[in-house]
Amino acid sequence: MYMVTRALKPVSGQELDHVEQEHHIKLPSSYRSWMERYGEGTYSGWMNVQRPDPEVLKPFVEYDFWVHTDATLISQRQLEECITIGSSVDGDFLAVHPDVEGLLWLPRHDEQITLWPCNDNGASFVEILDRIYCGYYHRDKPVAPAYYEPWNEQRHHAFYNFTGKEKGLSMKALADLCKSRFSWGVIIENEYTCKLFSVSMGGYMRFNYAYEREIALFYETEDAAAGTEVEELRQFLQAHHCTVHE
């Protein structure tokens, strides 16, 4: 798995122990191992892995957001006892409950809560997330190559407006030129987007193929090498019909 940055912020075991003791819950060992090693972040662009939070689902107790029957995993009132440990970019929640063995998946666009095993056969946390991704989103395989964006206070960003299409340069052609001009650790590309990752700058460049207007640059500026690389990328974009979007 590709790690976008070396600047990690692990969550202490003491903090996770406190959550377990205060809420009488057992966090999945695979999740604990992940948080203690890498900390919070976004996995493969779709899942936000977060600190345990007992407050997120409490407001949903007052609304009929999901179906709750005698056969449902948890009652509507039990939502306030759930601890969320993640959320998808689509608004789905991943949670645990003291009386339920496994991970609860509470979807944003579906009324049915589902359960996913979390400690079978020693599966890692990302293997479990991949299983959820393929199962819920009906995909044959998970996002590849897998990558993780740890969250820290060092991340900066800049957005550019691309006007090269009017001058005969497509965004795809610009991305291909960028691929060949600079060194990249991982490249993820499909018909909608292209992401070029560089661990030396702790981030990536994203070309939005879907709209052919926006290019985003995510980076960290903790050392001179990263600053030099970012400046070279800025100059490259400015030389190819890109202006900073204020």
PDB file of C-alpha atoms in Angstrom:
ATOM      1  CA  MET A   1       0.000   0.000   0.000  1.00  0.00           C
ATOM      2  CA  TYR A   2       1.255   3.449  -0.918  1.00  0.00           C
ATOM      3  CA  MET A   3       1.562   5.959   1.941  1.00  0.00           C
ATOM      4  CA  VAL A   4       1.031   9.493   0.620  1.00  0.00           C
ATOM      5  CA  THR A   5       3.140  11.141   3.331  1.00  0.00           C
ATOM      6  CA  ARG A   6       5.766  10.159   5.876  1.00  0.00           C
ATOM      7  CA  ALA A   7       4.294  12.605   8.407  1.00  0.00           C
ATOM      8  CA  LEU A   8       2.095  10.277  10.457  1.00  0.00           C
ATOM      9  CA  LYS A   9       0.056  11.093  13.567  1.00  0.00           C
ATOM     10  CA  PRO A  10      -0.646   7.769  15.306  1.00  0.00           C
ATOM     11  CA  VAL A  11      -3.384   7.550  17.914  1.00  0.00           C
ATOM     12  CA  SER A  12      -2.110   6.358  21.275  1.00  0.00           C
ATOM     13  CA  GLY A  13      -3.192   3.049  22.729  1.00  0.00           C
ATOM     14  CA  GLN A  14      -4.087   4.886  25.943  1.00  0.00           C
ATOM     15  CA  GLU A  15      -6.623   7.022  24.087  1.00  0.00           C
ATOM     16  CA  LEU A  16      -8.240   3.956  22.529  1.00  0.00           C
ATOM     17  CA  ASP A  17      -8.221   2.158  25.898  1.00  0.00           C
ATOM     18  CA  HIS A  18     -10.055   5.125  27.417  1.00  0.00           C
ATOM     19  CA  VAL A  19     -12.786   4.929  24.760  1.00  0.00           C
ATOM     20  CA  GLU A  20     -13.253   1.208  25.380  1.00  0.00           C
ATOM     21  CA  GLN A  21     -13.465   1.646  29.149  1.00  0.00           C
ATOM     22  CA  GLU A  22     -15.750   4.674  29.082  1.00  0.00           C
ATOM     23  CA  HIS A  23     -18.226   3.197  26.603  1.00  0.00           C
ATOM     24  CA  HIS A  24     -17.905  -0.486  27.597  1.00  0.00           C
ATOM     25  CA  ILE A  25     -17.006  -1.460  24.057  1.00  0.00           C
ATOM     26  CA  LYS A  26     -14.339  -3.538  22.343  1.00  0.00           C
ATOM     27  CA  LEU A  27     -12.811  -1.868  19.318  1.00  0.00           C
ATOM     28  CA  PRO A  28     -11.735  -4.230  16.511  1.00  0.00           C
ATOM     29  CA  SER A  29      -8.091  -5.225  16.981  1.00  0.00           C
ATOM     30  CA  SER A  30      -7.382  -4.612  13.288  1.00  0.00           C
ATOM     31  CA  TYR A  31      -8.727  -1.064  13.605  1.00  0.00           C
ATOM     32  CA  ARG A  32      -6.711  -0.431  16.759  1.00  0.00           C
ATOM     33  CA  SER A  33      -3.521  -1.653  15.094  1.00  0.00           C
ATOM     34  CA  TRP A  34      -4.156   0.634  12.139  1.00  0.00           C
ATOM     35  CA  MET A  35      -4.823   3.720  14.246  1.00  0.00           C
ATOM     36  CA  GLU A  36      -1.826   3.128  16.501  1.00  0.00           C
ATOM     37  CA  ARG A  37       0.441   2.822  13.465  1.00  0.00           C
ATOM     38  CA  TYR A  38      -0.927   5.336  10.956  1.00  0.00           C
ATOM     39  CA  GLY A  39      -3.567   7.472  12.648  1.00  0.00           C
ATOM     40  CA  GLU A  40      -6.565   9.102  10.979  1.00  0.00           C
ATOM     41  CA  GLY A  41      -6.727   9.500   7.229  1.00  0.00           C
ATOM     42  CA  THR A  42      -8.454   8.650   3.962  1.00  0.00           C
ATOM     43  CA  TYR A  43      -8.087   5.183   2.465  1.00  0.00           C
ATOM     44  CA  SER A  44      -7.961   4.896  -1.337  1.00  0.00           C
ATOM     45  CA  GLY A  45      -9.989   8.062  -1.825  1.00  0.00           C
ATOM     46  CA  TRP A  46     -13.285   6.640  -0.508  1.00  0.00           C
ATOM     47  CA  MET A  47     -13.092   5.860   3.219  1.00  0.00           C
ATOM     48  CA  ASN A  48     -12.220   8.212   6.071  1.00  0.00           C
ATOM     49  CA  VAL A  49     -10.711   6.241   8.958  1.00  0.00           C
ATOM     50  CA  GLN A  50     -11.349   8.259  12.098  1.00  0.00           C
ATOM     51  CA  ARG A  51     -10.961   8.331  15.852  1.00  0.00           C
ATOM     52  CA  PRO A  52     -13.786   6.596  17.755  1.00  0.00           C
ATOM     53  CA  ASP A  53     -16.650   9.070  18.116  1.00  0.00           C
ATOM     54  CA  PRO A  54     -19.702   8.429  20.332  1.00  0.00           C
ATOM     55  CA  GLU A  55     -21.543  11.592  19.219  1.00  0.00           C
ATOM     56  CA  VAL A  56     -21.958  11.193  15.442  1.00  0.00           C
ATOM     57  CA  LEU A  57     -25.013   8.913  15.387  1.00  0.00           C
ATOM     58  CA  LYS A  58     -26.892  10.356  18.349  1.00  0.00           C
ATOM     59  CA  PRO A  59     -28.858  12.901  16.238  1.00  0.00           C
ATOM     60  CA  PHE A  60     -30.172  10.050  14.054  1.00  0.00           C
ATOM     61  CA  VAL A  61     -32.141   8.581  16.973  1.00  0.00           C
ATOM     62  CA  GLU A  62     -34.835  11.186  16.312  1.00  0.00           C
ATOM     63  CA  TYR A  63     -35.207  10.382  12.617  1.00  0.00           C
ATOM     64  CA  ASP A  64     -36.409   7.308  10.712  1.00  0.00           C
ATOM     65  CA  PHE A  65     -33.289   7.210   8.604  1.00  0.00           C
ATOM     66  CA  TRP A  66     -32.847   3.407   8.612  1.00  0.00           C
ATOM     67  CA  VAL A  67     -35.322   0.554   8.935  1.00  0.00           C
ATOM     68  CA  HIS A  68     -35.542  -0.863  12.480  1.00  0.00           C
ATOM     69  CA  THR A  69     -37.546  -4.072  13.031  1.00  0.00           C
ATOM     70  CA  ASP A  70     -37.219  -7.091  15.333  1.00  0.00           C
ATOM     71  CA  ALA A  71     -34.818  -8.563  12.796  1.00  0.00           C
ATOM     72  CA  THR A  72     -32.657  -5.438  12.536  1.00  0.00           C
ATOM     73  CA  LEU A  73     -29.175  -5.559  14.065  1.00  0.00           C
ATOM     74  CA  ILE A  74     -29.829  -2.600  16.356  1.00  0.00           C
ATOM     75  CA  SER A  75     -32.873  -0.606  17.388  1.00  0.00           C
ATOM     76  CA  GLN A  76     -33.308   3.066  16.617  1.00  0.00           C
ATOM     77  CA  ARG A  77     -32.631   3.919  20.264  1.00  0.00           C
ATOM     78  CA  GLN A  78     -29.383   1.921  20.202  1.00  0.00           C
ATOM     79  CA  LEU A  79     -27.949   4.292  17.609  1.00  0.00           C
ATOM     80  CA  GLU A  80     -26.956   6.605  20.449  1.00  0.00           C
ATOM     81  CA  GLU A  81     -24.816   3.791  21.883  1.00  0.00           C
ATOM     82  CA  CYS A  82     -22.869   3.302  18.655  1.00  0.00           C
ATOM     83  CA  ILE A  83     -19.282   4.460  18.257  1.00  0.00           C
ATOM     84  CA  THR A  84     -18.359   5.523  14.731  1.00  0.00           C
ATOM     85  CA  ILE A  85     -14.852   4.726  13.526  1.00  0.00           C
ATOM     86  CA  GLY A  86     -15.136   5.906   9.934  1.00  0.00           C
ATOM     87  CA  SER A  87     -17.244   7.461   7.219  1.00  0.00           C
ATOM     88  CA  SER A  88     -17.221   7.191   3.458  1.00  0.00           C
ATOM     89  CA  VAL A  89     -16.970  10.176   1.139  1.00  0.00           C
ATOM     90  CA  ASP A  90     -20.603   9.413   0.195  1.00  0.00           C
ATOM     91  CA  GLY A  91     -21.784   9.888   3.776  1.00  0.00           C
ATOM     92  CA  ASP A  92     -21.991   6.243   4.902  1.00  0.00           C
ATOM     93  CA  PHE A  93     -20.988   5.426   8.500  1.00  0.00           C
ATOM     94  CA  LEU A  94     -18.891   2.592   9.899  1.00  0.00           C
ATOM     95  CA  ALA A  95     -19.593   1.896  13.565  1.00  0.00           C
ATOM     96  CA  VAL A  96     -19.409  -0.568  16.439  1.00  0.00           C
ATOM     97  CA  HIS A  97     -21.903  -1.315  19.217  1.00  0.00           C
ATOM     98  CA  PRO A  98     -21.294  -3.051  22.590  1.00  0.00           C
ATOM     99  CA  ASP A  99     -23.897  -5.753  21.860  1.00  0.00           C
ATOM    100  CA  VAL A 100     -22.952  -6.444  18.244  1.00  0.00           C
ATOM    101  CA  GLU A 101     -19.959  -8.498  17.131  1.00  0.00           C
ATOM    102  CA  GLY A 102     -18.624  -6.995  13.932  1.00  0.00           C
ATOM    103  CA  LEU A 103     -18.777  -3.709  12.058  1.00  0.00           C
ATOM    104  CA  LEU A 104     -22.063  -1.936  11.397  1.00  0.00           C
ATOM    105  CA  TRP A 105     -22.410  -0.290   8.000  1.00  0.00           C
ATOM    106  CA  LEU A 106     -24.985   2.497   8.049  1.00  0.00           C
ATOM    107  CA  PRO A 107     -25.466   3.667   4.446  1.00  0.00           C
ATOM    108  CA  ARG A 108     -26.391   7.157   3.384  1.00  0.00           C
ATOM    109  CA  HIS A 109     -28.524   6.096   0.427  1.00  0.00           C
ATOM    110  CA  ASP A 110     -30.055   2.862   1.731  1.00  0.00           C
ATOM    111  CA  GLU A 111     -32.440   2.018   4.574  1.00  0.00           C
ATOM    112  CA  GLN A 112     -30.806  -1.296   5.490  1.00  0.00           C
ATOM    113  CA  ILE A 113     -28.016  -1.515   8.094  1.00  0.00           C
ATOM    114  CA  THR A 114     -25.608  -4.363   7.368  1.00  0.00           C
ATOM    115  CA  LEU A 115     -23.001  -6.226   9.416  1.00  0.00           C
ATOM    116  CA  TRP A 116     -19.445  -7.052   8.374  1.00  0.00           C
ATOM    117  CA  PRO A 117     -17.095  -9.443  10.210  1.00  0.00           C
ATOM    118  CA  CYS A 118     -14.024  -7.658  11.526  1.00  0.00           C
ATOM    119  CA  ASN A 119     -11.699 -10.229  13.077  1.00  0.00           C
ATOM    120  CA  ASP A 120     -12.065 -13.328  10.954  1.00  0.00           C
ATOM    121  CA  ASN A 121      -8.904 -15.129   9.860  1.00  0.00           C
ATOM    122  CA  GLY A 122      -6.698 -12.305  11.076  1.00  0.00           C
ATOM    123  CA  ALA A 123      -7.724  -9.943   8.264  1.00  0.00           C
ATOM    124  CA  SER A 124      -6.124  -6.503   8.332  1.00  0.00           C
ATOM    125  CA  PHE A 125      -8.298  -3.422   8.598  1.00  0.00           C
ATOM    126  CA  VAL A 126      -7.740  -2.460   4.957  1.00  0.00           C
ATOM    127  CA  GLU A 127      -8.696  -5.973   3.864  1.00  0.00           C
ATOM    128  CA  ILE A 128     -11.954  -5.522   5.740  1.00  0.00           C
ATOM    129  CA  LEU A 129     -12.505  -2.125   4.111  1.00  0.00           C
ATOM    130  CA  ASP A 130     -11.813  -3.649   0.685  1.00  0.00           C
ATOM    131  CA  ARG A 131     -14.417  -6.313   1.415  1.00  0.00           C
ATOM    132  CA  ILE A 132     -16.997  -3.676   2.336  1.00  0.00           C
ATOM    133  CA  TYR A 133     -16.146  -1.617  -0.757  1.00  0.00           C
ATOM    134  CA  CYS A 134     -16.591  -4.555  -3.128  1.00  0.00           C
ATOM    135  CA  GLY A 135     -19.686  -5.857  -1.368  1.00  0.00           C
ATOM    136  CA  TYR A 136     -21.627  -2.649  -0.860  1.00  0.00           C
ATOM    137  CA  TYR A 137     -20.627  -0.883  -4.069  1.00  0.00           C
ATOM    138  CA  HIS A 138     -20.866  -4.080  -6.147  1.00  0.00           C
ATOM    139  CA  ARG A 139     -17.304  -3.923  -7.451  1.00  0.00           C
ATOM    140  CA  ASP A 140     -15.270  -6.884  -8.658  1.00  0.00           C
ATOM    141  CA  LYS A 141     -12.113  -5.609  -7.007  1.00  0.00           C
ATOM    142  CA  PRO A 142     -11.026  -2.785  -4.660  1.00  0.00           C
ATOM    143  CA  VAL A 143      -9.300   0.428  -5.675  1.00  0.00           C
ATOM    144  CA  ALA A 144      -5.811  -0.378  -6.914  1.00  0.00           C
ATOM    145  CA  PRO A 145      -3.174   0.460  -6.131  1.00  0.00           C
ATOM    146  CA  ALA A 146      -4.317   1.027  -2.560  1.00  0.00           C
ATOM    147  CA  TYR A 147      -3.161   4.228  -0.906  1.00  0.00           C
ATOM    148  CA  TYR A 148      -3.587   6.067   2.384  1.00  0.00           C
ATOM    149  CA  GLU A 149      -3.608   9.814   3.049  1.00  0.00           C
ATOM    150  CA  PRO A 150      -2.778  10.344   6.735  1.00  0.00           C
ATOM    151  CA  TRP A 151      -4.247  13.533   8.158  1.00  0.00           C
ATOM    152  CA  ASN A 152      -1.890  16.106   9.638  1.00  0.00           C
ATOM    153  CA  GLU A 153      -1.571  19.876   9.959  1.00  0.00           C
ATOM    154  CA  GLN A 154       1.105  20.068   7.271  1.00  0.00           C
ATOM    155  CA  ARG A 155      -1.180  19.641   4.252  1.00  0.00           C
ATOM    156  CA  HIS A 156      -1.652  22.583   1.876  1.00  0.00           C
ATOM    157  CA  HIS A 157      -3.527  22.819  -1.384  1.00  0.00           C
ATOM    158  CA  ALA A 158      -3.863  24.952  -4.484  1.00  0.00           C
ATOM    159  CA  PHE A 159      -6.510  24.813  -7.210  1.00  0.00           C
ATOM    160  CA  TYR A 160      -5.916  25.779 -10.811  1.00  0.00           C
ATOM    161  CA  ASN A 161      -8.273  26.691 -13.607  1.00  0.00           C
ATOM    162  CA  PHE A 162      -7.252  25.023 -16.879  1.00  0.00           C
ATOM    163  CA  THR A 163      -7.977  26.913 -20.105  1.00  0.00           C
ATOM    164  CA  GLY A 164      -5.835  24.887 -22.471  1.00  0.00           C
ATOM    165  CA  LYS A 165      -8.778  23.203 -24.176  1.00  0.00           C
ATOM    166  CA  GLU A 166      -9.602  26.443 -25.982  1.00  0.00           C
ATOM    167  CA  LYS A 167      -6.005  26.515 -27.213  1.00  0.00           C
ATOM    168  CA  GLY A 168      -5.955  22.944 -28.480  1.00  0.00           C
ATOM    169  CA  LEU A 169      -4.431  21.228 -25.424  1.00  0.00           C
ATOM    170  CA  SER A 170      -6.600  18.647 -23.668  1.00  0.00           C
ATOM    171  CA  MET A 171      -6.305  17.997 -19.963  1.00  0.00           C
ATOM    172  CA  LYS A 172      -5.437  14.363 -20.724  1.00  0.00           C
ATOM    173  CA  ALA A 173      -2.537  15.528 -22.902  1.00  0.00           C
ATOM    174  CA  LEU A 174      -1.342  17.829 -20.128  1.00  0.00           C
ATOM    175  CA  ALA A 175      -1.508  14.990 -17.598  1.00  0.00           C
ATOM    176  CA  ASP A 176       0.503  12.752 -19.926  1.00  0.00           C
ATOM    177  CA  LEU A 177       3.112  15.490 -20.276  1.00  0.00           C
ATOM    178  CA  CYS A 178       3.247  15.886 -16.509  1.00  0.00           C
ATOM    179  CA  LYS A 179       3.733  12.139 -16.099  1.00  0.00           C
ATOM    180  CA  SER A 180       6.764  12.165 -18.378  1.00  0.00           C
ATOM    181  CA  ARG A 181       8.262  15.431 -17.094  1.00  0.00           C
ATOM    182  CA  PHE A 182       8.310  14.535 -13.372  1.00  0.00           C
ATOM    183  CA  SER A 183       8.959  11.453 -11.256  1.00  0.00           C
ATOM    184  CA  TRP A 184       5.910   9.898  -9.571  1.00  0.00           C
ATOM    185  CA  GLY A 185       5.597   7.163  -6.977  1.00  0.00           C
ATOM    186  CA  VAL A 186       2.108   6.001  -7.965  1.00  0.00           C
ATOM    187  CA  ILE A 187      -0.269   6.930 -10.781  1.00  0.00           C
ATOM    188  CA  ILE A 188      -4.013   6.264 -10.548  1.00  0.00           C
ATOM    189  CA  GLU A 189      -6.031   7.100 -13.631  1.00  0.00           C
ATOM    190  CA  ASN A 190      -9.465   6.418 -15.065  1.00  0.00           C
ATOM    191  CA  GLU A 191     -11.883   8.197 -17.382  1.00  0.00           C
ATOM    192  CA  TYR A 192     -12.844  10.718 -14.677  1.00  0.00           C
ATOM    193  CA  THR A 193      -9.605  11.611 -12.949  1.00  0.00           C
ATOM    194  CA  CYS A 194      -5.841  11.235 -12.834  1.00  0.00           C
ATOM    195  CA  LYS A 195      -3.820  11.366  -9.600  1.00  0.00           C
ATOM    196  CA  LEU A 196      -0.032  11.612  -9.619  1.00  0.00           C
ATOM    197  CA  PHE A 197       1.485  10.865  -6.203  1.00  0.00           C
ATOM    198  CA  SER A 198       4.829  12.024  -4.852  1.00  0.00           C
ATOM    199  CA  VAL A 199       5.864  11.039  -1.326  1.00  0.00           C
ATOM    200  CA  SER A 200       8.713  13.560  -1.404  1.00  0.00           C
ATOM    201  CA  MET A 201       6.182  16.410  -1.407  1.00  0.00           C
ATOM    202  CA  GLY A 202       3.728  14.489   0.771  1.00  0.00           C
ATOM    203  CA  GLY A 203       0.864  14.755  -1.662  1.00  0.00           C
ATOM    204  CA  TYR A 204      -0.334  14.509  -5.244  1.00  0.00           C
ATOM    205  CA  MET A 205      -1.603  16.338  -8.284  1.00  0.00           C
ATOM    206  CA  ARG A 206      -5.183  15.660  -9.393  1.00  0.00           C
ATOM    207  CA  PHE A 207      -6.487  16.259 -12.907  1.00  0.00           C
ATOM    208  CA  ASN A 208     -10.277  16.430 -13.127  1.00  0.00           C
ATOM    209  CA  TYR A 209     -11.015  14.774 -16.473  1.00  0.00           C
ATOM    210  CA  ALA A 210     -14.776  14.868 -15.856  1.00  0.00           C
ATOM    211  CA  TYR A 211     -14.960  18.674 -16.168  1.00  0.00           C
ATOM    212  CA  GLU A 212     -11.642  19.391 -17.867  1.00  0.00           C
ATOM    213  CA  ARG A 213     -11.269  22.628 -15.943  1.00  0.00           C
ATOM    214  CA  GLU A 214      -9.842  21.951 -12.502  1.00  0.00           C
ATOM    215  CA  ILE A 215      -6.370  20.783 -11.490  1.00  0.00           C
ATOM    216  CA  ALA A 216      -5.555  20.473  -7.790  1.00  0.00           C
ATOM    217  CA  LEU A 217      -2.197  20.279  -6.060  1.00  0.00           C
ATOM    218  CA  PHE A 218      -1.956  18.823  -2.527  1.00  0.00           C
ATOM    219  CA  TYR A 219       1.391  19.057  -0.775  1.00  0.00           C
ATOM    220  CA  GLU A 220       3.357  19.543   2.444  1.00  0.00           C
ATOM    221  CA  THR A 221       6.092  22.113   2.935  1.00  0.00           C
ATOM    222  CA  GLU A 222       8.190  20.789   5.794  1.00  0.00           C
ATOM    223  CA  ASP A 223      11.490  20.524   3.926  1.00  0.00           C
ATOM    224  CA  ALA A 224      13.376  22.267   1.145  1.00  0.00           C
ATOM    225  CA  ALA A 225      13.078  19.340  -1.290  1.00  0.00           C
ATOM    226  CA  ALA A 226       9.284  19.396  -1.086  1.00  0.00           C
ATOM    227  CA  GLY A 227       9.247  23.153  -1.560  1.00  0.00           C
ATOM    228  CA  THR A 228      11.445  22.890  -4.660  1.00  0.00           C
ATOM    229  CA  GLU A 229       9.259  20.184  -6.184  1.00  0.00           C
ATOM    230  CA  VAL A 230       6.066  22.133  -5.558  1.00  0.00           C
ATOM    231  CA  GLU A 231       7.558  25.258  -7.125  1.00  0.00           C
ATOM    232  CA  GLU A 232       8.584  23.308 -10.232  1.00  0.00           C
ATOM    233  CA  LEU A 233       5.053  21.943 -10.537  1.00  0.00           C
ATOM    234  CA  ARG A 234       3.605  25.427 -10.125  1.00  0.00           C
ATOM    235  CA  GLN A 235       5.805  26.732 -12.918  1.00  0.00           C
ATOM    236  CA  PHE A 236       4.845  23.783 -15.109  1.00  0.00           C
ATOM    237  CA  LEU A 237       1.141  24.481 -14.662  1.00  0.00           C
ATOM    238  CA  GLN A 238       1.488  28.199 -15.239  1.00  0.00           C
ATOM    239  CA  ALA A 239       3.382  27.494 -18.449  1.00  0.00           C
ATOM    240  CA  HIS A 240       0.524  25.288 -19.710  1.00  0.00           C
ATOM    241  CA  HIS A 241      -2.593  27.471 -19.481  1.00  0.00           C
ATOM    242  CA  CYS A 242      -3.279  27.070 -15.765  1.00  0.00           C
ATOM    243  CA  THR A 243      -4.099  29.936 -13.420  1.00  0.00           C
ATOM    244  CA  VAL A 244      -4.512  29.790  -9.658  1.00  0.00           C
ATOM    245  CA  HIS A 245      -8.157  29.783  -8.618  1.00  0.00           C
ATOM    246  CA  GLU A 246      -8.555  32.274  -5.773  1.00  0.00           C
TER     247      GLU A 246
END
